PDB file of C-alpha atoms and ligand atoms in Angstrom:
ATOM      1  CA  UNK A   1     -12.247   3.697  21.867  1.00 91.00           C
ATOM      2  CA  UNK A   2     -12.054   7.076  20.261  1.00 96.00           C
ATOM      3  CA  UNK A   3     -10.502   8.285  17.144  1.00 97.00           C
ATOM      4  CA  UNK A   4      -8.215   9.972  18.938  1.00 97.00           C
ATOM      5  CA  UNK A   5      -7.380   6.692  21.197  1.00 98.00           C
ATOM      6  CA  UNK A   6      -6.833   5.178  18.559  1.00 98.00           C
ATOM      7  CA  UNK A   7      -5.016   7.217  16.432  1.00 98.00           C
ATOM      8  CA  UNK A   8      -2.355   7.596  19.484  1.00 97.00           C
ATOM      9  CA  UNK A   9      -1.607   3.857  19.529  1.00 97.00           C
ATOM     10  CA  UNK A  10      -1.212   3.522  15.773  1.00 97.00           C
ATOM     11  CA  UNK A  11       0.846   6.941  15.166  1.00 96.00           C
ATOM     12  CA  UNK A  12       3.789   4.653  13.895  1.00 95.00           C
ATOM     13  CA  UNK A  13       1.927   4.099  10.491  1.00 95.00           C
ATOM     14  CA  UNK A  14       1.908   6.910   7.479  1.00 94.00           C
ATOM     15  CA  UNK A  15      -1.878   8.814   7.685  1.00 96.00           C
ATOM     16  CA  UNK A  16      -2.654   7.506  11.071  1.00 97.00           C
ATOM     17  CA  UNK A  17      -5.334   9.774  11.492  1.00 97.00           C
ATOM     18  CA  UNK A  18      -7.349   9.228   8.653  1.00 97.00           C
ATOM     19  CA  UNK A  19      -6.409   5.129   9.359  1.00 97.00           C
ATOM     20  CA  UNK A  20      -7.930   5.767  13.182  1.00 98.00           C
ATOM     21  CA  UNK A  21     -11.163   7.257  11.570  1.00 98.00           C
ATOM     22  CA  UNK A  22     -11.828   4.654   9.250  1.00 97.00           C
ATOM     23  CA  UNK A  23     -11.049   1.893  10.717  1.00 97.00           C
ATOM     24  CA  UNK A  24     -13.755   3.315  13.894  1.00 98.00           C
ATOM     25  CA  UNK A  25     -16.169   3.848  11.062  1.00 97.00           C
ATOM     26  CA  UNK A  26     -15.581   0.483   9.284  1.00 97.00           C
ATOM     27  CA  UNK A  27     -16.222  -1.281  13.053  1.00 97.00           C
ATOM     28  CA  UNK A  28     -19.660   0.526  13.664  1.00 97.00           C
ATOM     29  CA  UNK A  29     -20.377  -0.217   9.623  1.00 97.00           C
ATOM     30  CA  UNK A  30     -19.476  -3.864  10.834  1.00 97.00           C
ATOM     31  CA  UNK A  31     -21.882  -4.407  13.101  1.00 98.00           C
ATOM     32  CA  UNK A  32     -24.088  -2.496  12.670  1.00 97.00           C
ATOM     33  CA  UNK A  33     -24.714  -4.064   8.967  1.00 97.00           C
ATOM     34  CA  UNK A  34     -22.757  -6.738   8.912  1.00 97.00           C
ATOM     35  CA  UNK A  35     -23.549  -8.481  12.515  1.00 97.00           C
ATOM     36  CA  UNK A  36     -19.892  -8.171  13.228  1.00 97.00           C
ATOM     37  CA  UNK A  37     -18.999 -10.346   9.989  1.00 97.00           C
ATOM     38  CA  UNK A  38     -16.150  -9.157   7.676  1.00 97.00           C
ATOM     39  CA  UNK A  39     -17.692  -9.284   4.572  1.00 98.00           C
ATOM     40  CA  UNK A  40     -16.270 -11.519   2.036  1.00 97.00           C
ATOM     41  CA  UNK A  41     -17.052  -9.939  -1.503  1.00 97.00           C
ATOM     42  CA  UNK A  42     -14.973  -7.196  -3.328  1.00 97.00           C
ATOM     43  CA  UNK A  43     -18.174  -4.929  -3.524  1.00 97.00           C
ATOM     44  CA  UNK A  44     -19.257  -5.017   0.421  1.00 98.00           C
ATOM     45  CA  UNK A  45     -15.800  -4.619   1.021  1.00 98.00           C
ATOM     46  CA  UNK A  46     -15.432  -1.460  -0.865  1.00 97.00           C
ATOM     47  CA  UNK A  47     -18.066   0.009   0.853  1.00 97.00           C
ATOM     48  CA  UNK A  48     -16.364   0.139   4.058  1.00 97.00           C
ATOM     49  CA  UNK A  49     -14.433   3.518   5.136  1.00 96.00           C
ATOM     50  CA  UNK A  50     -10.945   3.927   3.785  1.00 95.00           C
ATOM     51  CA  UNK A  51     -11.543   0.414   1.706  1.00 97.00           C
ATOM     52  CA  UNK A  52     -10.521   0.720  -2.036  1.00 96.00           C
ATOM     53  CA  UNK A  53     -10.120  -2.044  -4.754  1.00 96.00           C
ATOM     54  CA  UNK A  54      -6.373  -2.437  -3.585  1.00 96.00           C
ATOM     55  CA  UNK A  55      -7.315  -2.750   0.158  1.00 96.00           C
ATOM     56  CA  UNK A  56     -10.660  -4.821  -0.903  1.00 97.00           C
ATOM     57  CA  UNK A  57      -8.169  -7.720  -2.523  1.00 97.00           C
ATOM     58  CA  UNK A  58      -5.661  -7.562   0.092  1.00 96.00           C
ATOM     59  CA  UNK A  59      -8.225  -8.593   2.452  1.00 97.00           C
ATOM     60  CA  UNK A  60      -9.762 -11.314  -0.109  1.00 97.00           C
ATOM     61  CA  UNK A  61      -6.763 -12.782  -0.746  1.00 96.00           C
ATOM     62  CA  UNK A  62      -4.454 -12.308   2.811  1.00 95.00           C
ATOM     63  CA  UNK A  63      -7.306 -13.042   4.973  1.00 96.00           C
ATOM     64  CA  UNK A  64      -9.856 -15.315   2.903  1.00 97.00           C
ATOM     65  CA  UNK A  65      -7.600 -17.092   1.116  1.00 95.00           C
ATOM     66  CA  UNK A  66      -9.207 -15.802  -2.488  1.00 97.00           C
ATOM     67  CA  UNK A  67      -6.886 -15.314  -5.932  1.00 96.00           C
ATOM     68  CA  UNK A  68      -7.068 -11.552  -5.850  1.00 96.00           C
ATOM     69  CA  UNK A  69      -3.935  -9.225  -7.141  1.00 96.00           C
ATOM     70  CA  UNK A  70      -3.560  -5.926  -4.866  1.00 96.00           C
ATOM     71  CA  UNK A  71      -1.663  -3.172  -7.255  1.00 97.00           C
ATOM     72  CA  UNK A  72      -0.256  -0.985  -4.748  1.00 95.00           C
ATOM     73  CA  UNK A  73       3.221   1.198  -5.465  1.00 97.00           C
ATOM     74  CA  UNK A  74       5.583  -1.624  -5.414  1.00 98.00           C
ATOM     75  CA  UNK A  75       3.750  -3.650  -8.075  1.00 98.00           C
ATOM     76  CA  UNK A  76       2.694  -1.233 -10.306  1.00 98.00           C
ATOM     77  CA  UNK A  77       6.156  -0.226 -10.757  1.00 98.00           C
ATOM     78  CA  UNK A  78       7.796  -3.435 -10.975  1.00 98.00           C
ATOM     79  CA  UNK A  79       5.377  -4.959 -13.059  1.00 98.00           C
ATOM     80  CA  UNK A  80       5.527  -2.084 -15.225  1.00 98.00           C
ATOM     81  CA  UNK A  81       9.040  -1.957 -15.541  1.00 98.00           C
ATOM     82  CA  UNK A  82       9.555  -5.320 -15.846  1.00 98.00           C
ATOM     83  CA  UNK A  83       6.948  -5.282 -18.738  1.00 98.00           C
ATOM     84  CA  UNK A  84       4.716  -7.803 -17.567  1.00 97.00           C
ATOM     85  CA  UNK A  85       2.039  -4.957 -17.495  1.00 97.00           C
ATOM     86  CA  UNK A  86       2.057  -2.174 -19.760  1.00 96.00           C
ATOM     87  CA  UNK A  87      -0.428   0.714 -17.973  1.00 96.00           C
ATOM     88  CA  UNK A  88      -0.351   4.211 -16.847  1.00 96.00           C
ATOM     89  CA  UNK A  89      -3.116   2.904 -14.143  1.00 97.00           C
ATOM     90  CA  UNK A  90      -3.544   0.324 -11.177  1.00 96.00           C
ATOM     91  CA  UNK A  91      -6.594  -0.791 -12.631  1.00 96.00           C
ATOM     92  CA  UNK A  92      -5.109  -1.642 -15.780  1.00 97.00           C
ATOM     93  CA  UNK A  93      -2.038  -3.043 -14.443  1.00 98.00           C
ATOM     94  CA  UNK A  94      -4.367  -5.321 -12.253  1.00 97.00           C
ATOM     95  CA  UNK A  95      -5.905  -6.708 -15.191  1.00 97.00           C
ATOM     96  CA  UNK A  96      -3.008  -6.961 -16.916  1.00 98.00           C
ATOM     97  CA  UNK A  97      -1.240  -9.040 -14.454  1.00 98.00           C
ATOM     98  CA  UNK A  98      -4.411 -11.440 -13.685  1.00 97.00           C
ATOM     99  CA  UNK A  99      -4.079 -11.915 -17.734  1.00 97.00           C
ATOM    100  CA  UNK A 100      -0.343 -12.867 -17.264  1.00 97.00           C
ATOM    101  CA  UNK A 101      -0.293 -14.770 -14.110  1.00 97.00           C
ATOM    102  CA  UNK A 102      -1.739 -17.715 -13.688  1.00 97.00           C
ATOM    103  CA  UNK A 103      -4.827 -17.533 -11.286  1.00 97.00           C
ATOM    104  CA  UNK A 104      -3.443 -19.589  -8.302  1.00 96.00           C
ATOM    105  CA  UNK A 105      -0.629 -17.529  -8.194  1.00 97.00           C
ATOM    106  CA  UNK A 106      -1.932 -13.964  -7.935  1.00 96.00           C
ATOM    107  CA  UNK A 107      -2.023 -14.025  -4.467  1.00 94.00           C
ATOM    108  CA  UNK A 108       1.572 -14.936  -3.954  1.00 95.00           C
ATOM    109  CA  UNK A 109       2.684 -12.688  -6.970  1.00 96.00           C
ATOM    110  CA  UNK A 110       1.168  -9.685  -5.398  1.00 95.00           C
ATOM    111  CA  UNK A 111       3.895 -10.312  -1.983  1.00 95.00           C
ATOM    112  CA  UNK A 112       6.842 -11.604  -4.636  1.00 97.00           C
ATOM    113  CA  UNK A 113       6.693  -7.852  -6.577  1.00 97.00           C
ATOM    114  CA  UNK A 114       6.240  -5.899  -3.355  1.00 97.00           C
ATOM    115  CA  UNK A 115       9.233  -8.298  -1.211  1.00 98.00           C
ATOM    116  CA  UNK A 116      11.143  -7.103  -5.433  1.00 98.00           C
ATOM    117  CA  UNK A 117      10.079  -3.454  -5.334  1.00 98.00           C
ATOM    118  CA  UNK A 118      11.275  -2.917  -1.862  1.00 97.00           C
ATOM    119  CA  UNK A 119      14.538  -4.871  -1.784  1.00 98.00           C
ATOM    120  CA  UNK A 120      15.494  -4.624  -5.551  1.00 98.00           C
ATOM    121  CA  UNK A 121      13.388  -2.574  -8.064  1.00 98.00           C
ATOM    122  CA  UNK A 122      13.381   0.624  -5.696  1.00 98.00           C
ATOM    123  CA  UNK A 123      11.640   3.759  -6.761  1.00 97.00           C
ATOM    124  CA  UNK A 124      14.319   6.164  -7.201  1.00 96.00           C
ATOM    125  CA  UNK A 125      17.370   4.084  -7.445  1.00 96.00           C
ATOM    126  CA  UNK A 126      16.751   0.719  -8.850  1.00 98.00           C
ATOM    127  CA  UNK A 127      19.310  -1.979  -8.430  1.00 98.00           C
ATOM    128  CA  UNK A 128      19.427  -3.231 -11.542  1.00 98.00           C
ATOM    129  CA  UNK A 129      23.281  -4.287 -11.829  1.00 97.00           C
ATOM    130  CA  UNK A 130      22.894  -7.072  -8.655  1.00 97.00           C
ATOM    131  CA  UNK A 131      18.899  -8.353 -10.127  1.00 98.00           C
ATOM    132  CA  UNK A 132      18.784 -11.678 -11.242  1.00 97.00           C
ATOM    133  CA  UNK A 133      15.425 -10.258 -13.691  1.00 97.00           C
ATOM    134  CA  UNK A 134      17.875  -8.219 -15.869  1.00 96.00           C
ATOM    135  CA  UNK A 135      17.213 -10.256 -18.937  1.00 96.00           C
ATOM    136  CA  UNK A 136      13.355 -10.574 -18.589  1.00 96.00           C
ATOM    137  CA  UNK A 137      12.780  -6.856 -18.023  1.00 98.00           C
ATOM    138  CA  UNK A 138      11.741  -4.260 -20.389  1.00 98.00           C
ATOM    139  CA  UNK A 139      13.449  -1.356 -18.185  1.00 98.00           C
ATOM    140  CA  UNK A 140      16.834  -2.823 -17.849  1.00 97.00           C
ATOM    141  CA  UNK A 141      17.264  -3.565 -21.814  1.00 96.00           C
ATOM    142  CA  UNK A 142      16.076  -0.370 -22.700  1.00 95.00           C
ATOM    143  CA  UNK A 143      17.923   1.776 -20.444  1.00 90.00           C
TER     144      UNK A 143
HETATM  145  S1  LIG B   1      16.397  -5.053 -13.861  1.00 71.08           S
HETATM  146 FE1  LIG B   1      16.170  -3.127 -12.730  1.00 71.08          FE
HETATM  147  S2  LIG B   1      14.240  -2.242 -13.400  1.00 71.08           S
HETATM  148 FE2  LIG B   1      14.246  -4.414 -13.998  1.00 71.08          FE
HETATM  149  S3  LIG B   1      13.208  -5.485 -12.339  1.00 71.08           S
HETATM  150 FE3  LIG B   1      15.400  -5.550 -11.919  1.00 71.08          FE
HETATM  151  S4  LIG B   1      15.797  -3.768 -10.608  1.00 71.08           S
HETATM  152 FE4  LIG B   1      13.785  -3.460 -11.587  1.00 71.08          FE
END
């Protein structure tokens, strides 16, 4: 398939274009060093096209089942505002979290802020008069 190919069947999703491209570079990258294997470690995975930390421990922890915490919008904001991270950067925030939350439940804690951030703790306009975290978060009680 070509970028383009692709590209067409996946125009639904934000940067489609640049998705189509690396994910065609990440499958020759696959096999032809990897012998068709997704590779299982944060650093092989970040050398992949497109493939960041964020995307690196999505993968670990959606697909092989490893404790990994994946800071992307949605839970560097909430965890931010609730105050269970204090940072100005995902990286921080990451390590902040895995600090906080207990290890077995970084995987699920990464899909709990994101399921918040998009129902509840919105960008723009959070909701905070119908969340049931009002009490625990930094934001609400000092805003
Ligand atoms: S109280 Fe407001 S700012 Fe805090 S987590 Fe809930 S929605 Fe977000």
């Amino acid at each position: 398939m070509t970028i383009e190919e692709l590209a067409k069947k996946i125009q639904g999703v934000g940067l489609y274009r640049n998705k189509a491209k690396y994910i065609i570079d990440t499958c020759h990258k696959l096999v032809e060093e990897y012998d068709s294997q997704v590779p299982t470690t944060r650093k092989e995975l970040m050398r992949l096209s497109g493939v960041g930390r964020k995307t690196a421990n999505v993968v670990l922890s959606c697909a092989f089942g490893h404790n990994a915490i994946a800071v992307d919008t949605h839970v560097f904001r909430v965890a931010n505002r609730l105050g269970i991270a204090s940072s100005k950067t995902v990286e921080k925030t990451e390590k902040d979290l895995m600090e906080k939350v207990p290890k077995n439940l970084w995987s699920a804690a990464h899909h709990w802020f994101i399921f918040h951030g998009r129902e509840v703790c919105k960008a723009r306009k959070p909701r905070c008069e119908e969340c049931s975290l009002q009490k625990l978060c930094d934001y609400y009680l000092q805003t």
